[in-house]
């Protein structure tokens, strides 16, 4: 079954990409997209590009904080902020572009943090806590926007069942999401027993860890949504709350679709949910988002990976053979003699 699923999930992702690209083609068929997109991109003020860059830095700084929080939970304090930031940046830059199956970046983190002395079990806890921090932030921000404006889900009419786009249902969903976050925080503060769901055990972290999670995750989501908000034109811009709500829904569905980088899935949902803004301008803003949040970080992350692996290779090549032999000899002497 596992082998079958290894092929099924990538297939689902590719199908999601194909269907979404076809829907985008149908949306923009007959339009001269290239020249229009270029004119729209040039019309964005330089100050807004700078604000979008600042939003990108905020998002990736918050993602680095995810790792720092998880390491603090593990009691690991000897790893520098610079190493954590580079590891987190590389992990998410690769994972965001490749797809949801590697969103946690387990292999990248294991390679990096194992070199700093962390065990496989510790890295597994770190990965799980970082993923949960993101989920917690999504629930918190999703709950807030639905309670503040329950009509936001109506923008996804045609994509979501009618019962979910109803304002009363949306408000109730928002309250449930906030209730889940409050329960998690209460469990941390009062030291409740671990929550066990189908054999999966959730240990409540210390209150200082939980509070940090509830600050870091919203900052990351606000930064990511801010890139799109600042790239949209002032005229027809529905406001940051709407952009944030649409971003949360579209980005979550894109991750769940398993499509590489959410390609096509993210765009078609976002465009459909912003009917008051010209489609070509929304598409241009999403291209800015992909450039700042996905493509440029991916290029930098590849450089970081190459430099890291090069440094590890140099360590192996320049290792002292005598010291290695001595260490090996010591390990042999420590072993009990074989009695035949």
Tab-separated table of C-alpha atoms in Angstrom:
chain	number	residue	atom	x	y	z
A	1	UNK	CA	0.000	0.000	0.000
A	2	UNK	CA	2.844	2.400	0.857
A	3	UNK	CA	4.467	1.786	-2.533
A	4	UNK	CA	1.166	2.502	-4.257
A	5	UNK	CA	0.732	5.752	-2.309
A	6	UNK	CA	4.282	6.787	-3.248
A	7	UNK	CA	3.043	6.927	-6.847
A	8	UNK	CA	-0.525	8.087	-6.175
A	9	UNK	CA	0.327	11.371	-4.395
A	10	UNK	CA	2.732	12.650	-7.095
A	11	UNK	CA	0.128	11.666	-9.720
A	12	UNK	CA	-2.548	13.643	-7.871
A	13	UNK	CA	-0.210	16.641	-7.772
A	14	UNK	CA	0.483	16.476	-11.507
A	15	UNK	CA	-3.241	16.099	-12.294
A	16	UNK	CA	-3.978	19.138	-10.099
A	17	UNK	CA	-1.355	21.146	-12.008
A	18	UNK	CA	-2.721	20.063	-15.395
A	19	UNK	CA	-6.348	20.844	-14.517
A	20	UNK	CA	-5.441	24.217	-12.988
A	21	UNK	CA	-3.322	25.255	-15.967
A	22	UNK	CA	-6.188	24.310	-18.292
A	23	UNK	CA	-8.578	26.422	-16.200
A	24	UNK	CA	-6.144	29.351	-16.318
A	25	UNK	CA	-5.816	28.963	-20.084
A	26	UNK	CA	-9.608	29.038	-20.421
A	27	UNK	CA	-9.748	32.167	-18.221
A	28	UNK	CA	-7.185	34.110	-20.272
A	29	UNK	CA	-7.840	32.617	-23.725
A	30	UNK	CA	-7.746	35.268	-26.408
A	31	UNK	CA	-5.885	37.828	-24.262
A	32	UNK	CA	-2.368	39.040	-24.967
A	33	UNK	CA	-1.100	38.027	-21.541
A	34	UNK	CA	2.626	38.661	-22.064
A	35	UNK	CA	2.509	42.390	-22.933
A	36	UNK	CA	-0.288	43.060	-20.431
A	37	UNK	CA	1.560	41.330	-17.597
A	38	UNK	CA	4.747	43.240	-18.394
A	39	UNK	CA	2.898	46.581	-18.387
A	40	UNK	CA	1.215	45.689	-15.090
A	41	UNK	CA	4.513	44.697	-13.473
A	42	UNK	CA	6.119	47.982	-14.591
A	43	UNK	CA	3.152	49.924	-13.189
A	44	UNK	CA	3.819	48.656	-9.655
A	45	UNK	CA	5.586	51.505	-7.773
A	46	UNK	CA	9.190	50.837	-6.661
A	47	UNK	CA	8.145	51.542	-3.064
A	48	UNK	CA	5.650	48.666	-3.277
A	49	UNK	CA	8.360	46.348	-4.583
A	50	UNK	CA	10.457	47.312	-1.554
A	51	UNK	CA	7.516	46.609	0.760
A	52	UNK	CA	7.029	43.237	-0.947
A	53	UNK	CA	10.715	42.440	-0.386
A	54	UNK	CA	10.332	43.455	3.264
A	55	UNK	CA	7.313	41.146	3.562
A	56	UNK	CA	9.381	38.295	2.105
A	57	UNK	CA	12.133	38.868	4.657
A	58	UNK	CA	9.538	38.919	7.447
A	59	UNK	CA	8.071	35.610	6.261
A	60	UNK	CA	11.425	33.823	6.072
A	61	UNK	CA	12.587	35.301	9.386
A	62	UNK	CA	9.438	33.873	11.001
A	63	UNK	CA	10.104	30.499	9.356
A	64	UNK	CA	13.596	30.517	10.889
A	65	UNK	CA	11.932	31.229	14.221
A	66	UNK	CA	9.915	28.007	13.729
A	67	UNK	CA	13.173	26.045	13.890
A	68	UNK	CA	14.495	28.095	16.785
A	69	UNK	CA	11.307	27.418	18.773
A	70	UNK	CA	11.534	23.687	18.070
A	71	UNK	CA	15.193	23.596	19.141
A	72	UNK	CA	14.298	25.469	22.316
A	73	UNK	CA	11.617	22.842	22.982
A	74	UNK	CA	14.303	20.151	22.597
A	75	UNK	CA	16.651	22.024	24.934
A	76	UNK	CA	19.231	22.553	22.166
A	77	UNK	CA	21.024	25.884	22.617
A	78	UNK	CA	24.459	25.417	21.018
A	79	UNK	CA	23.399	26.053	17.403
A	80	UNK	CA	23.861	29.624	16.171
A	81	UNK	CA	21.044	31.776	14.810
A	82	UNK	CA	22.891	32.048	11.471
A	83	UNK	CA	23.033	28.282	10.992
A	84	UNK	CA	19.363	27.932	11.977
A	85	UNK	CA	18.331	30.707	9.576
A	86	UNK	CA	20.274	29.204	6.656
A	87	UNK	CA	18.934	25.712	7.366
A	88	UNK	CA	15.339	26.925	7.650
A	89	UNK	CA	15.626	29.127	4.559
A	90	UNK	CA	17.006	26.246	2.479
A	91	UNK	CA	14.432	23.792	3.807
A	92	UNK	CA	11.405	25.921	3.007
A	93	UNK	CA	12.737	27.273	-0.287
A	94	UNK	CA	13.166	23.714	-1.571
A	95	UNK	CA	9.976	22.348	-0.005
A	96	UNK	CA	7.716	25.172	-1.204
A	97	UNK	CA	8.866	24.639	-4.788
A	98	UNK	CA	8.955	20.842	-4.888
A	99	UNK	CA	5.610	20.123	-3.277
A	100	UNK	CA	3.677	19.307	-0.134
A	101	UNK	CA	5.187	15.816	0.229
A	102	UNK	CA	8.450	17.406	1.344
A	103	UNK	CA	6.932	20.490	2.965
A	104	UNK	CA	8.500	19.619	6.299
A	105	UNK	CA	11.924	19.288	4.646
A	106	UNK	CA	12.796	16.335	6.865
A	107	UNK	CA	15.775	15.171	4.810
A	108	UNK	CA	17.285	18.649	4.490
A	109	UNK	CA	16.941	19.304	8.194
A	110	UNK	CA	18.327	15.895	9.105
A	111	UNK	CA	21.420	16.447	6.955
A	112	UNK	CA	22.024	19.889	8.474
A	113	UNK	CA	21.165	19.321	12.134
A	114	UNK	CA	22.763	15.876	12.289
A	115	UNK	CA	26.053	17.625	11.508
A	116	UNK	CA	25.452	19.627	14.721
A	117	UNK	CA	24.964	16.527	16.844
A	118	UNK	CA	21.183	16.082	16.788
A	119	UNK	CA	19.849	12.529	16.636
A	120	UNK	CA	17.303	11.284	14.133
A	121	UNK	CA	14.621	11.261	16.844
A	122	UNK	CA	15.362	14.877	17.753
A	123	UNK	CA	15.154	15.972	14.113
A	124	UNK	CA	11.836	14.114	13.776
A	125	UNK	CA	10.417	16.053	16.748
A	126	UNK	CA	11.761	19.311	15.289
A	127	UNK	CA	10.127	18.612	11.917
A	128	UNK	CA	6.800	17.693	13.533
A	129	UNK	CA	6.778	20.798	15.740
A	130	UNK	CA	7.602	23.113	12.827
A	131	UNK	CA	4.801	21.602	10.740
A	132	UNK	CA	2.398	21.902	13.675
A	133	UNK	CA	3.427	25.530	14.229
A	134	UNK	CA	2.384	26.315	10.654
A	135	UNK	CA	-0.925	24.461	11.097
A	136	UNK	CA	-1.537	26.269	14.393
A	137	UNK	CA	-0.921	29.651	12.768
A	138	UNK	CA	-3.247	28.800	9.893
A	139	UNK	CA	-6.006	27.838	12.335
A	140	UNK	CA	-5.488	31.003	14.370
A	141	UNK	CA	-5.463	33.405	11.411
A	142	UNK	CA	-8.208	31.492	9.586
A	143	UNK	CA	-10.400	31.602	12.671
A	144	UNK	CA	-9.806	35.329	13.155
A	145	UNK	CA	-10.624	36.331	9.572
A	146	UNK	CA	-13.781	34.185	9.519
A	147	UNK	CA	-15.029	35.638	12.804
A	148	UNK	CA	-14.219	39.204	11.713
A	149	UNK	CA	-15.798	38.774	8.262
A	150	UNK	CA	-17.844	35.556	7.840
A	151	UNK	CA	-18.752	36.502	4.263
A	152	UNK	CA	-15.196	35.952	3.044
A	153	UNK	CA	-15.788	32.292	2.168
A	154	UNK	CA	-18.507	33.314	-0.269
A	155	UNK	CA	-15.676	34.345	-2.591
A	156	UNK	CA	-15.024	30.640	-3.143
A	157	UNK	CA	-18.545	29.892	-4.333
A	158	UNK	CA	-18.335	27.206	-7.005
A	159	UNK	CA	-15.207	25.712	-5.462
A	160	UNK	CA	-16.574	25.022	-1.978
A	161	UNK	CA	-19.935	23.438	-1.061
A	162	UNK	CA	-22.679	25.990	-0.505
A	163	UNK	CA	-23.003	25.084	3.165
A	164	UNK	CA	-19.401	26.206	3.777
A	165	UNK	CA	-19.769	29.532	1.978
A	166	UNK	CA	-22.785	30.449	4.126
A	167	UNK	CA	-21.889	33.296	6.511
A	168	UNK	CA	-23.335	31.587	9.591
A	169	UNK	CA	-21.433	28.373	8.872
A	170	UNK	CA	-18.229	30.322	8.207
A	171	UNK	CA	-18.599	32.147	11.530
A	172	UNK	CA	-19.099	28.814	13.320
A	173	UNK	CA	-16.035	27.340	11.583
A	174	UNK	CA	-14.048	30.377	12.712
A	175	UNK	CA	-15.133	29.875	16.321
A	176	UNK	CA	-14.213	26.166	16.158
A	177	UNK	CA	-10.748	27.002	14.812
A	178	UNK	CA	-10.162	29.566	17.556
A	179	UNK	CA	-11.482	27.065	20.101
A	180	UNK	CA	-8.905	24.487	18.951
A	181	UNK	CA	-6.116	27.040	19.361
A	182	UNK	CA	-7.425	28.046	22.814
A	183	UNK	CA	-7.578	24.381	23.871
A	184	UNK	CA	-3.974	23.861	22.783
A	185	UNK	CA	-2.848	26.935	24.704
A	186	UNK	CA	-4.829	25.877	27.806
A	187	UNK	CA	-3.307	22.402	27.623
A	188	UNK	CA	0.139	23.963	27.596
A	189	UNK	CA	-0.558	26.387	30.456
A	190	UNK	CA	-2.260	23.864	32.739
A	191	UNK	CA	-0.057	20.900	31.806
A	192	UNK	CA	-2.894	18.677	30.618
A	193	UNK	CA	-2.332	15.037	29.733
A	194	UNK	CA	-1.074	14.318	26.189
A	195	UNK	CA	-3.766	14.148	23.511
A	196	UNK	CA	-3.876	10.732	21.806
A	197	UNK	CA	-5.602	10.493	18.407
A	198	UNK	CA	-5.550	7.040	16.800
A	199	UNK	CA	-2.270	6.193	18.457
A	200	UNK	CA	-0.696	9.563	17.614
A	201	UNK	CA	0.461	11.250	20.823
A	202	UNK	CA	0.522	15.058	21.085
A	203	UNK	CA	2.535	16.377	24.014
A	204	UNK	CA	1.703	19.915	25.088
A	205	UNK	CA	4.840	22.087	25.094
A	206	UNK	CA	5.774	24.570	27.798
A	207	UNK	CA	3.715	27.794	27.793
A	208	UNK	CA	6.644	29.897	26.573
A	209	UNK	CA	6.977	27.583	23.536
A	210	UNK	CA	3.243	27.697	22.754
A	211	UNK	CA	3.156	31.505	22.976
A	212	UNK	CA	6.136	31.769	20.632
A	213	UNK	CA	4.358	29.465	18.157
A	214	UNK	CA	1.271	31.697	18.235
A	215	UNK	CA	3.416	34.733	17.395
A	216	UNK	CA	5.800	33.242	14.808
A	217	UNK	CA	3.220	31.501	12.605
A	218	UNK	CA	0.915	34.531	12.111
A	219	UNK	CA	3.966	36.683	11.308
A	220	UNK	CA	4.978	34.247	8.551
A	221	UNK	CA	1.488	34.183	7.060
A	222	UNK	CA	1.119	37.980	7.268
A	223	UNK	CA	4.495	38.407	5.551
A	224	UNK	CA	3.644	35.981	2.734
A	225	UNK	CA	0.215	37.553	2.133
A	226	UNK	CA	1.821	41.009	2.301
A	227	UNK	CA	3.855	40.273	-0.831
A	228	UNK	CA	0.652	39.904	-2.844
A	229	UNK	CA	-1.097	42.796	-1.122
A	230	UNK	CA	1.659	45.279	-1.973
A	231	UNK	CA	1.891	43.999	-5.564
A	232	UNK	CA	-1.826	44.582	-6.176
A	233	UNK	CA	-2.954	47.988	-7.486
A	234	UNK	CA	-4.514	50.468	-5.064
A	235	UNK	CA	-7.612	50.705	-7.248
A	236	UNK	CA	-9.760	47.615	-6.823
A	237	UNK	CA	-7.656	46.319	-3.938
A	238	UNK	CA	-10.068	44.590	-1.556
A	239	UNK	CA	-7.896	45.272	1.494
A	240	UNK	CA	-5.366	43.293	3.490
A	241	UNK	CA	-7.918	41.232	5.456
A	242	UNK	CA	-9.443	39.909	2.229
A	243	UNK	CA	-6.032	39.236	0.670
A	244	UNK	CA	-4.951	37.401	3.828
A	245	UNK	CA	-8.128	35.282	3.903
A	246	UNK	CA	-7.862	34.382	0.216
A	247	UNK	CA	-4.156	33.619	0.641
A	248	UNK	CA	-4.816	31.281	3.597
A	249	UNK	CA	-7.466	29.343	1.687
A	250	UNK	CA	-5.608	29.213	-1.645
A	251	UNK	CA	-2.217	28.357	-0.149
A	252	UNK	CA	-3.711	25.616	2.067
A	253	UNK	CA	-5.526	24.019	-0.883
A	254	UNK	CA	-2.382	24.292	-3.022
A	255	UNK	CA	-0.359	22.481	-0.343
A	256	UNK	CA	-3.031	19.806	0.064
A	257	UNK	CA	-3.153	19.267	-3.717
A	258	UNK	CA	0.486	18.101	-3.629
A	259	UNK	CA	1.091	20.089	-6.820
A	260	UNK	CA	4.770	21.129	-7.141
A	261	UNK	CA	4.875	24.651	-5.739
A	262	UNK	CA	1.067	24.697	-5.859
A	263	UNK	CA	1.505	25.676	-9.517
A	264	UNK	CA	-1.780	26.596	-11.149
A	265	UNK	CA	-3.900	25.541	-8.162
A	266	UNK	CA	-2.902	28.585	-6.126
A	267	UNK	CA	-3.373	30.976	-9.061
A	268	UNK	CA	-6.789	29.804	-10.212
A	269	UNK	CA	-8.256	29.901	-6.703
A	270	UNK	CA	-6.808	33.323	-5.951
A	271	UNK	CA	-8.013	34.842	-9.231
A	272	UNK	CA	-11.524	33.436	-8.790
A	273	UNK	CA	-11.704	34.798	-5.227
A	274	UNK	CA	-10.812	38.370	-6.303
A	275	UNK	CA	-13.571	39.279	-8.785
A	276	UNK	CA	-13.397	43.042	-8.108
A	277	UNK	CA	-9.757	43.247	-9.260
A	278	UNK	CA	-8.842	42.844	-12.966
A	279	UNK	CA	-7.610	39.290	-13.506
A	280	UNK	CA	-4.427	40.355	-15.262
A	281	UNK	CA	-3.450	42.498	-12.242
A	282	UNK	CA	-4.087	39.633	-9.821
A	283	UNK	CA	-1.990	37.336	-12.015
A	284	UNK	CA	0.834	39.895	-12.049
A	285	UNK	CA	0.738	40.149	-8.237
A	286	UNK	CA	0.892	36.351	-7.978
A	287	UNK	CA	3.920	36.327	-10.293
A	288	UNK	CA	5.632	38.792	-7.945
A	289	UNK	CA	4.774	36.449	-5.069
A	290	UNK	CA	6.247	33.458	-6.900
A	291	UNK	CA	9.375	35.417	-7.761
A	292	UNK	CA	10.045	36.761	-4.252
A	293	UNK	CA	8.716	33.905	-2.119
A	294	UNK	CA	9.568	30.882	-4.278
A	295	UNK	CA	11.935	31.344	-7.212
A	296	UNK	CA	14.605	33.693	-5.815
A	297	UNK	CA	14.792	31.789	-2.483
A	298	UNK	CA	15.101	28.528	-4.458
A	299	UNK	CA	18.102	29.870	-6.380
A	300	UNK	CA	19.802	31.041	-3.177
A	301	UNK	CA	19.016	27.754	-1.422
A	302	UNK	CA	20.720	25.749	-4.178
A	303	UNK	CA	23.862	27.816	-3.661
A	304	UNK	CA	23.685	27.222	0.112
A	305	UNK	CA	23.307	23.451	-0.405
A	306	UNK	CA	26.292	23.338	-2.754
A	307	UNK	CA	28.473	25.337	-0.339
A	308	UNK	CA	27.392	23.180	2.626
A	309	UNK	CA	28.130	19.923	0.827
A	310	UNK	CA	31.427	21.327	-0.432
A	311	UNK	CA	32.480	22.180	3.128
A	312	UNK	CA	31.542	18.682	4.328
A	313	UNK	CA	33.503	17.127	1.469
A	314	UNK	CA	36.558	19.208	2.371
A	315	UNK	CA	36.285	18.047	5.993
A	316	UNK	CA	36.338	14.423	4.835
A	317	UNK	CA	39.225	14.923	2.411
A	318	UNK	CA	41.348	16.837	4.940
A	319	UNK	CA	40.613	14.605	7.902
A	320	UNK	CA	43.740	13.412	9.742
A	321	UNK	CA	44.194	9.711	8.778
A	322	UNK	CA	46.261	9.040	11.933
A	323	UNK	CA	43.571	10.514	14.177
A	324	UNK	CA	40.901	8.505	12.389
A	325	UNK	CA	42.945	5.297	12.746
A	326	UNK	CA	43.557	6.048	16.423
A	327	UNK	CA	39.852	6.623	17.016
A	328	UNK	CA	39.019	3.378	15.215
A	329	UNK	CA	41.637	1.512	17.252
A	330	UNK	CA	40.195	2.947	20.455
A	331	UNK	CA	36.736	1.771	19.487
A	332	UNK	CA	38.098	-1.741	18.857
A	333	UNK	CA	39.857	-1.827	22.254
A	334	UNK	CA	36.636	-0.785	23.960
A	335	UNK	CA	34.828	-3.813	22.572
A	336	UNK	CA	34.801	-6.979	24.715
A	337	UNK	CA	37.068	-9.745	23.530
A	338	UNK	CA	35.479	-12.495	21.491
A	339	UNK	CA	35.473	-15.689	23.551
A	340	UNK	CA	35.297	-18.809	21.438
